[in-house]
Coordinates of C-alpha atoms and ligand atoms in Angstrom, one line a residue:
X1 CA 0.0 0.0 0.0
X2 CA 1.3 3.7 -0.8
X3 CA 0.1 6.2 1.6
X4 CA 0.3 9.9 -0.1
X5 CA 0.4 12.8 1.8
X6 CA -0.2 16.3 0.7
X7 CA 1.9 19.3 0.7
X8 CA 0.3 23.0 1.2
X9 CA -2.5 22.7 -0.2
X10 CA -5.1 20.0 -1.7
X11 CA -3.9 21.0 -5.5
X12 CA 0.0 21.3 -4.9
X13 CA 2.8 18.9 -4.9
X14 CA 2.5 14.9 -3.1
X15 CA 5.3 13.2 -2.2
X16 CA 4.9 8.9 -1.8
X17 CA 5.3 7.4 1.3
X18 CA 6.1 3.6 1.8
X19 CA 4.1 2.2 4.5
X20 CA 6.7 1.3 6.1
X21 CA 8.0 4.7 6.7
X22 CA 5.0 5.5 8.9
X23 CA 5.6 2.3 10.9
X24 CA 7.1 2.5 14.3
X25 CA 10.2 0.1 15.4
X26 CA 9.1 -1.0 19.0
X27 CA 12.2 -1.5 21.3
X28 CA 12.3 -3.1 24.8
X29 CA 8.6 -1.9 24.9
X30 CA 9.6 1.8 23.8
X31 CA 8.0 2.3 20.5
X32 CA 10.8 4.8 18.5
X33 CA 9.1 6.8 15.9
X34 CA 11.2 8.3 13.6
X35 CA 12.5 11.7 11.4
X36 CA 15.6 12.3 9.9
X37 CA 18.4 10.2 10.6
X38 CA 18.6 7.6 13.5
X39 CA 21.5 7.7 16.1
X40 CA 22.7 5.1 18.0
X41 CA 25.4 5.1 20.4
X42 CA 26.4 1.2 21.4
X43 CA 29.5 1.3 24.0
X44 CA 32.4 -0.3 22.3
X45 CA 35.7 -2.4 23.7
X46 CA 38.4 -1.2 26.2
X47 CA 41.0 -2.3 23.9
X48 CA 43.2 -4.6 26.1
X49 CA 42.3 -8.1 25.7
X50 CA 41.1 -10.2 22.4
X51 CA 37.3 -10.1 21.2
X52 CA 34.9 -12.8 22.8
X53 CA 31.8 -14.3 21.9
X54 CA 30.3 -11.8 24.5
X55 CA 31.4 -8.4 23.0
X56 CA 30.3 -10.6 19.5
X57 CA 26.6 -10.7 21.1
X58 CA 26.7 -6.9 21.7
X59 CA 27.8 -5.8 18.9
X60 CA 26.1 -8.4 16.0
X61 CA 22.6 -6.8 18.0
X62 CA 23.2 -3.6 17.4
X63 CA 24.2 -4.3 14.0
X64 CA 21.2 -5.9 13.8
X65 CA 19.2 -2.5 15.0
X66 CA 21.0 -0.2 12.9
X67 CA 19.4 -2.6 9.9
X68 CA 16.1 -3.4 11.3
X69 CA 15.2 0.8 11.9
X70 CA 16.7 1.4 8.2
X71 CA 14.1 -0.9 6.7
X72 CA 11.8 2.1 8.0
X73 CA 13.4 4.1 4.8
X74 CA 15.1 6.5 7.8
X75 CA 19.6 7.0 7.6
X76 CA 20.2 5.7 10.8
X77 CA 24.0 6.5 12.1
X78 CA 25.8 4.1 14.5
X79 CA 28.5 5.3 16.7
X80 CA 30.6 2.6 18.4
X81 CA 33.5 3.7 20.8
X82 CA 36.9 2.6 21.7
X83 CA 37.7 3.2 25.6
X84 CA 41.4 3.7 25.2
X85 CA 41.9 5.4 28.8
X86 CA 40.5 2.9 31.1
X87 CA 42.4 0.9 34.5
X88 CA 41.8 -2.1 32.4
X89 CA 44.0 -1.0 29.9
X90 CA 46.9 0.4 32.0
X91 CA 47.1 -1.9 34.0
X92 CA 47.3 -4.8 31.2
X93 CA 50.1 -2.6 29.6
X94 CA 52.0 -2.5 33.0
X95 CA 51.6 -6.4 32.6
X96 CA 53.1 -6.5 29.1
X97 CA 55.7 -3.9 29.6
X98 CA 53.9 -2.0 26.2
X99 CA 53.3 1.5 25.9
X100 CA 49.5 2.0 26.8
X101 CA 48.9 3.8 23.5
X102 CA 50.3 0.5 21.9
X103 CA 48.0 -2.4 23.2
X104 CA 45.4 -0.2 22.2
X105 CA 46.3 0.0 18.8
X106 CA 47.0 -3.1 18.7
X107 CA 43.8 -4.6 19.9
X108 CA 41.8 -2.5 18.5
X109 CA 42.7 -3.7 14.7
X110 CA 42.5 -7.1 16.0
X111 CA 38.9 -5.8 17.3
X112 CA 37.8 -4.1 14.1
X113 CA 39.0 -7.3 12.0
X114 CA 36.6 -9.5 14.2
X115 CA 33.9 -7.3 13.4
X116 CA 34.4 -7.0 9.8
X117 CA 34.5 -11.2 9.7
X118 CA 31.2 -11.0 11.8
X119 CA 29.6 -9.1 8.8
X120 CA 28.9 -6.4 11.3
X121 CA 28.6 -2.7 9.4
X122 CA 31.3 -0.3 9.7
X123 CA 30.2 2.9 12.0
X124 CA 29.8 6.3 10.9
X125 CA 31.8 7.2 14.1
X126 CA 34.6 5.7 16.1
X127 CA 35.4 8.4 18.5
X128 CA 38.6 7.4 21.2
X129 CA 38.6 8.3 24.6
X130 CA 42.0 9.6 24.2
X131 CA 40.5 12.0 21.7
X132 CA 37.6 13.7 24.3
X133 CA 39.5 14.6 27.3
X134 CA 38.9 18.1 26.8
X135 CA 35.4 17.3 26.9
X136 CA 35.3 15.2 30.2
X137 CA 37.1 18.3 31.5
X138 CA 34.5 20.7 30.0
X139 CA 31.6 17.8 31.8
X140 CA 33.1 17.7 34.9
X141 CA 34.0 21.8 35.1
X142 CA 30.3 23.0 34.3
X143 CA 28.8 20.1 36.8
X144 CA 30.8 21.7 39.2
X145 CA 29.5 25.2 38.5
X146 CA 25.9 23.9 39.1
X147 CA 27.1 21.8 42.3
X148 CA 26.5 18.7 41.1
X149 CA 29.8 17.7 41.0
X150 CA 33.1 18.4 43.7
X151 CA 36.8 18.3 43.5
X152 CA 38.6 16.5 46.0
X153 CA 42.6 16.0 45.7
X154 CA 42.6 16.6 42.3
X155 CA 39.9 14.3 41.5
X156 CA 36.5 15.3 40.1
X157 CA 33.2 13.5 41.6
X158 CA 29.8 13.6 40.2
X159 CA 27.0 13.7 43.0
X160 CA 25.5 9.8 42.1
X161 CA 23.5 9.1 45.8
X162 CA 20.3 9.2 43.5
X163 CA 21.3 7.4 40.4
X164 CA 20.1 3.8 41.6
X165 CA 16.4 5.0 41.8
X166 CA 16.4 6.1 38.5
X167 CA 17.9 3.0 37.1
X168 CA 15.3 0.7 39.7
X169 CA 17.9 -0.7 42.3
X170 CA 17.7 -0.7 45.9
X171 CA 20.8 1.3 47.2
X172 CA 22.4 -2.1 48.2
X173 CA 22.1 -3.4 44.8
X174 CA 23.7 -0.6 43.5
X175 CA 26.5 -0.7 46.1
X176 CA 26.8 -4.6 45.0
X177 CA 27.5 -3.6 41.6
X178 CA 29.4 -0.5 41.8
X179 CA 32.0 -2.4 43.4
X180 CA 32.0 -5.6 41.3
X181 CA 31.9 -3.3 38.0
X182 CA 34.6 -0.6 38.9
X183 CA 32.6 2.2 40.2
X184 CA 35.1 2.1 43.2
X185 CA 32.5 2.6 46.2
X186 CA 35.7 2.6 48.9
X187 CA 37.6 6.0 47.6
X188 CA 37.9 7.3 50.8
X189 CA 37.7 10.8 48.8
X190 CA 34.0 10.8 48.0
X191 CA 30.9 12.5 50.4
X192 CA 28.9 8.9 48.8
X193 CA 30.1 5.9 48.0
X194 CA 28.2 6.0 44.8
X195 CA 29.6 9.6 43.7
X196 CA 31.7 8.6 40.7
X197 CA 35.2 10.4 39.4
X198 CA 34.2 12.5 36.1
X199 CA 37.9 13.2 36.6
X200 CA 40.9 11.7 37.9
X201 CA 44.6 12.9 39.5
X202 CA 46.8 10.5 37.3
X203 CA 49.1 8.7 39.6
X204 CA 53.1 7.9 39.0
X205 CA 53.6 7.4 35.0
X206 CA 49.6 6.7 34.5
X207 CA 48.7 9.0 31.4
X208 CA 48.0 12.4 32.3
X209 CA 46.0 15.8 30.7
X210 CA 46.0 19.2 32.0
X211 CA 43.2 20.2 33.8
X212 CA 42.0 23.3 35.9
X213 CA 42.4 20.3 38.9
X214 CA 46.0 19.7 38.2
X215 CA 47.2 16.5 35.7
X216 CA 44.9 13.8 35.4
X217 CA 42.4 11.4 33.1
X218 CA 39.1 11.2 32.3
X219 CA 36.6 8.9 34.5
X220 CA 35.2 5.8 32.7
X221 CA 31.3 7.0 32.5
X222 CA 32.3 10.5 32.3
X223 CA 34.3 9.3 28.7
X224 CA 31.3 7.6 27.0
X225 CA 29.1 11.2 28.3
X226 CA 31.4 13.4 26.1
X227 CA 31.6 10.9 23.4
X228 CA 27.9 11.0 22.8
X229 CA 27.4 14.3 23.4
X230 CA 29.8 15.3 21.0
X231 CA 28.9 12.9 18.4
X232 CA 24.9 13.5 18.3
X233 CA 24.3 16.2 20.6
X234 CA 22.1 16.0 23.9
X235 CA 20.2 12.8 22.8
X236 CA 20.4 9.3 21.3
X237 CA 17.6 7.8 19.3
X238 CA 18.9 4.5 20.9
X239 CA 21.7 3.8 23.5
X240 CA 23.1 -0.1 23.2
X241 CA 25.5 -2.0 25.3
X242 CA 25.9 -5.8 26.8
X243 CA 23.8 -5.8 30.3
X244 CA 25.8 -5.5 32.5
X245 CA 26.8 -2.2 31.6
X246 CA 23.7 -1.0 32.6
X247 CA 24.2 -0.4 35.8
X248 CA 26.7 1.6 37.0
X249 CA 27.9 2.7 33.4
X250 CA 24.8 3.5 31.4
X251 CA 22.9 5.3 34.6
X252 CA 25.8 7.6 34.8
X253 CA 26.3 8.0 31.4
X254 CA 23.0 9.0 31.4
X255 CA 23.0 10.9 34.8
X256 CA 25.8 12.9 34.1
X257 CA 24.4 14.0 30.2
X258 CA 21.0 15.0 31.4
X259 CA 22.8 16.7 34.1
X260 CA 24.7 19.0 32.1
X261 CA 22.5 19.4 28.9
X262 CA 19.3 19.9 31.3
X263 CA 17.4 17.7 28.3
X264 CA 15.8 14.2 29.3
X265 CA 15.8 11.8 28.4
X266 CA 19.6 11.1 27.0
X267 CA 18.5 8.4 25.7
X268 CA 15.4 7.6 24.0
X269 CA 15.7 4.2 24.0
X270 CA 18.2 1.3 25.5
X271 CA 18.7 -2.1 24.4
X272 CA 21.2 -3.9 26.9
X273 CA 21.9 -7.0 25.1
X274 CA 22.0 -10.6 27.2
X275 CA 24.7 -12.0 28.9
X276 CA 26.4 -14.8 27.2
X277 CA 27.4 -17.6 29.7
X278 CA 30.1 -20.5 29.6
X279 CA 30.3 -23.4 32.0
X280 CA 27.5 -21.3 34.0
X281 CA 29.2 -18.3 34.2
X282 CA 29.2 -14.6 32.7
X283 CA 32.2 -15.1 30.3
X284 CA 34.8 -13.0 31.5
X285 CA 38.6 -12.5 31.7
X286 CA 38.3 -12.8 35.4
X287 CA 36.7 -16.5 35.6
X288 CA 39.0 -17.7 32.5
X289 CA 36.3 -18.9 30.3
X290 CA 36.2 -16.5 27.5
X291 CA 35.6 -18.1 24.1
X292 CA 37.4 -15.5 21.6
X293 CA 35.8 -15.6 17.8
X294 CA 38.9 -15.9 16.0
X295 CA 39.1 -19.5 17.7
X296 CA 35.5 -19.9 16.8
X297 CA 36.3 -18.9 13.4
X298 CA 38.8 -21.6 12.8
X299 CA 35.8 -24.3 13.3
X300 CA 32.9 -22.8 12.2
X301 CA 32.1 -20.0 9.7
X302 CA 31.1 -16.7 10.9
X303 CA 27.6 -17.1 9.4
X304 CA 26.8 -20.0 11.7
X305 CA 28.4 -17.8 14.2
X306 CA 25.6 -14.6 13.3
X307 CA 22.8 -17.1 13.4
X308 CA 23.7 -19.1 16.5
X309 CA 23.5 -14.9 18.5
X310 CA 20.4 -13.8 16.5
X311 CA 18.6 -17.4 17.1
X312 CA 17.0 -16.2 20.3
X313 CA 15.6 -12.8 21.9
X314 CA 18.7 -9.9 22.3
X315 CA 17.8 -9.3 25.7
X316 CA 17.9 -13.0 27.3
X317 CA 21.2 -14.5 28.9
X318 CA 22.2 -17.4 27.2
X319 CA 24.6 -20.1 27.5
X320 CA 27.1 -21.1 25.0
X321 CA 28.0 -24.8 23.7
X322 CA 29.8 -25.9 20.8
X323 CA 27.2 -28.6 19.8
X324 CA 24.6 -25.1 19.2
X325 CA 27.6 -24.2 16.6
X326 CA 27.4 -27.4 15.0
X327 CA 23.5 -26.8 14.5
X328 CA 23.8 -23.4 13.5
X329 CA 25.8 -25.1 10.5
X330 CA 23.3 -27.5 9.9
X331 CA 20.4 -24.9 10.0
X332 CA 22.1 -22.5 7.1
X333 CA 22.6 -25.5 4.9
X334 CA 18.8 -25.9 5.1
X335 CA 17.9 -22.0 4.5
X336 CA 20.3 -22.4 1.6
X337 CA 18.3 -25.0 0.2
X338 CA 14.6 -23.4 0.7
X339 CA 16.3 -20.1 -0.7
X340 CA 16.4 -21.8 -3.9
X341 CA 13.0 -22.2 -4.0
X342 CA 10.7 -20.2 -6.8
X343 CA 8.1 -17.9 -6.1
X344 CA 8.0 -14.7 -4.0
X345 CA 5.4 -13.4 -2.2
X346 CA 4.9 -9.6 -1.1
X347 CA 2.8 -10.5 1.9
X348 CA 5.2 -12.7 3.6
X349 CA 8.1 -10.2 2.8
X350 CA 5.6 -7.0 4.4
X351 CA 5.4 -9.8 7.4
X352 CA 9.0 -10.5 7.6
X353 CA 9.6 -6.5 7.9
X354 CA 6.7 -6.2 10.8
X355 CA 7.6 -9.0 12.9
X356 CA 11.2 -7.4 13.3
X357 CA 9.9 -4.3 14.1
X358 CA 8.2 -5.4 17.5
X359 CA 11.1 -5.6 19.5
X360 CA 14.0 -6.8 16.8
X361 CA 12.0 -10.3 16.5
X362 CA 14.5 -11.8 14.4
X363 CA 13.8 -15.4 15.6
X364 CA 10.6 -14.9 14.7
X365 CA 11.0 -13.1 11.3
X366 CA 13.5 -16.1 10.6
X367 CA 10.2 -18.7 11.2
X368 CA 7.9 -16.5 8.4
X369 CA 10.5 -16.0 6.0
X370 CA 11.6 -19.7 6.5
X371 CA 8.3 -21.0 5.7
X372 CA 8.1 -18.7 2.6
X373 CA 11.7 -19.5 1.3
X374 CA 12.9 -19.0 -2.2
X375 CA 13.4 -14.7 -2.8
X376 CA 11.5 -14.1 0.4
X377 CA 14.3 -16.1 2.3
X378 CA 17.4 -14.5 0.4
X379 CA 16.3 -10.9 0.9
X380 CA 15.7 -12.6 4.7
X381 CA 18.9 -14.1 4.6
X382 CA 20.8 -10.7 3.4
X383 CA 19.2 -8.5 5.7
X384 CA 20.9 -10.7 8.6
X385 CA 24.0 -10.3 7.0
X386 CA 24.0 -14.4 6.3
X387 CA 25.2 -14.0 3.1
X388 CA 27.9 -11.3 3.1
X389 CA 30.2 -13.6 6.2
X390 CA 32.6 -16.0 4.5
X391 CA 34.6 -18.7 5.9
X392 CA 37.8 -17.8 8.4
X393 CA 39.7 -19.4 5.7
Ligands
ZN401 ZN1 30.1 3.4 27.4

């Protein structure tokens, strides 16, 4: 069906509108209408340590967004960062005996390469930390102006006491997971334990800016705040990360942005995207069970690797085995052969397109397009990025 809509009045100009421009994509039940370009912000690596199935999860989902709102006939812009200042990092160099500015480098090619072989779109932007200090300092100088924030030793901390009830956690829950994600609760410089540093004193030979508080670096949430701010301005269309970044990270992020724009909200939407699990356990460099995709690669090839993360809803934890690889495989070699299947059909395609846009459905848009096969199936197939991934080697 084409929709027309007029212009001035009923004897001037119409433009055409595809139906599916006036349809809304429906996100982690926030329906997200709309007009002129689309931005999402997804957080990106700390380059210090090889990509895992985990960050694969993250970042093949957003992918996935980015293509699902674009079927809407709207530009949608992605912009992933790279958190080259981050303890992580420094730390990790200290263990290598490698300049910091090095490892990130380094890992971040290896990083980028990954993604490419996961068929996952190039961003519009790839802002560095390294690159917005000047705008942590310009965050953390103006949210001390309005008092939101205090210096202390050098340090900068943003007022956070409040943050938990915005992001639904009992203060003890968020005291749990400020210090199990780096939000340091036992600084013995903050008024709260759940005040965060916008800005840091650098100690010894840790990397080091000028700022009005003496030589220091930026603060983890305060880095992703000026990256998004300076990239799209005081709000995203739709703000994307793995789930447990949502809490501490994404609340301050968020915090901290509305805080010094005064707009709300920062984000419009947020899609944290399920944990993926190994022997039980959030894969992790701390508990030693990360599985890194460029082993995966060498087994299986990257399009059974897509499928096997879009085979089930972005937002649900799952747990990763070997033997779902092996059926992953098995399950493309079977699309391959209904894609070559004659016929078309317009209505099943206009499904395919609707089911996705209630919440990113792919699993289920997979099940219509399946049972329509032949072209319905390859556009299908395409629009997953199945058929641009190759073989490792
Ligand atoms: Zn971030």
């Amino acid at each position: 069906m084409t929709l027309l809509t007029g212009r001035g009045d009923s004897s001037g100009t119409v433009a055409a509108l595809d139906e599916d421009t006036l349809r809304t994509v429906e996100i982690g039940g926030t329906r997200l209408p709309l007009m002129g370009t689309g931005r999402i912000y997804v957080c990106g690596i700390t380059p210090y340590d090889t990509t895992h199935l985990g960050h694969a999860a993250t970042f093949v989902w957003a992918d996935m967004a980015a293509r699902i709102l674009r079927l809407t006939g709207h530009p949608v812009e992605v912009c992933r960062n790279i958190t080259d200042v981050d303890d992580h990092l420094l730390l990790q160099a200290q263990v290598e005996g490698v300049p910091w500015r090095s490892l990130a480098t380094q890992q971040s090619y290896r990083f980028e390469r990954d993604m490419d072989l996961l068929g996952i779109s190039h961003p519009a932007f790839e802002p560095r930390s390294h690159d917005h200090v000047d705008g942590v300092v310009i965050l953390a100088a103006e949210l001390l102006t309005r008092g939101l924030a205090y210096e202390r030793n050098g340090s900068v901390y943003f007022r956070g006491a409040a943050v938990h009830e915005t992001a639904g956690l009992t203060r003890d829950e968020a005291m749990s997971l400020a210090s199990e994600r780096g939000g340091h609760p036992d600084d013995p410089n903050k008024d709260d334990p759940l005040d965060v540093a916008l800005w840091m004193r650098s100690i010894g030979d840790e990397p080091a800016w000028p700022s009005p508080w003496g030589p220091g670096r930026p603060g983890w949430h305060a880095e992703c705040t000026a990256m998004a701010l300076t990239t799209f301005g005081a709000t995203v269309d739709l703000h994307a990360g793995g789930a447990d970044l949502a809490f501490p990270h994404h609340a301050y992020e968020a915090a901290q942005a509305e805080a010094f724009t005064g707009v709300h909200p920062f984000a419009r939407s947020w899609m944290h995207i399920g944990t993926v699990m190994a022997e039980n356990t959030k894969m992790a460099k701390s508990t030693g069970n990360l599985v890194f995709v460029h082993d995966l690669l060498e087994r299986w090839s990257a399009a059974a690797i897509r499928l096997l993360i879009l085979s089930r809803p972005w937002n649900e934890s799952w747990e990763f085995s070997e033997s779902e690889l092996d059926r992953a495989e098995g399950e493309l070699e079977t699309l391959r052969s209904l894609e070559s299947k004659p016929g078309a059909s317009d209505t099943a395609a206009r499904e395919v397109r609707h089911v996705l846009f209630e919440n990113l459905d792919v699993p289920g848009a997979l099940a219509v397009a399946r049972d329509a096969g032949g072209e319905v199936l390859r556009h299908f197939d395409r629009l997953i990025g199945l058929t641009t991934v190759e073989r490792w080697s």
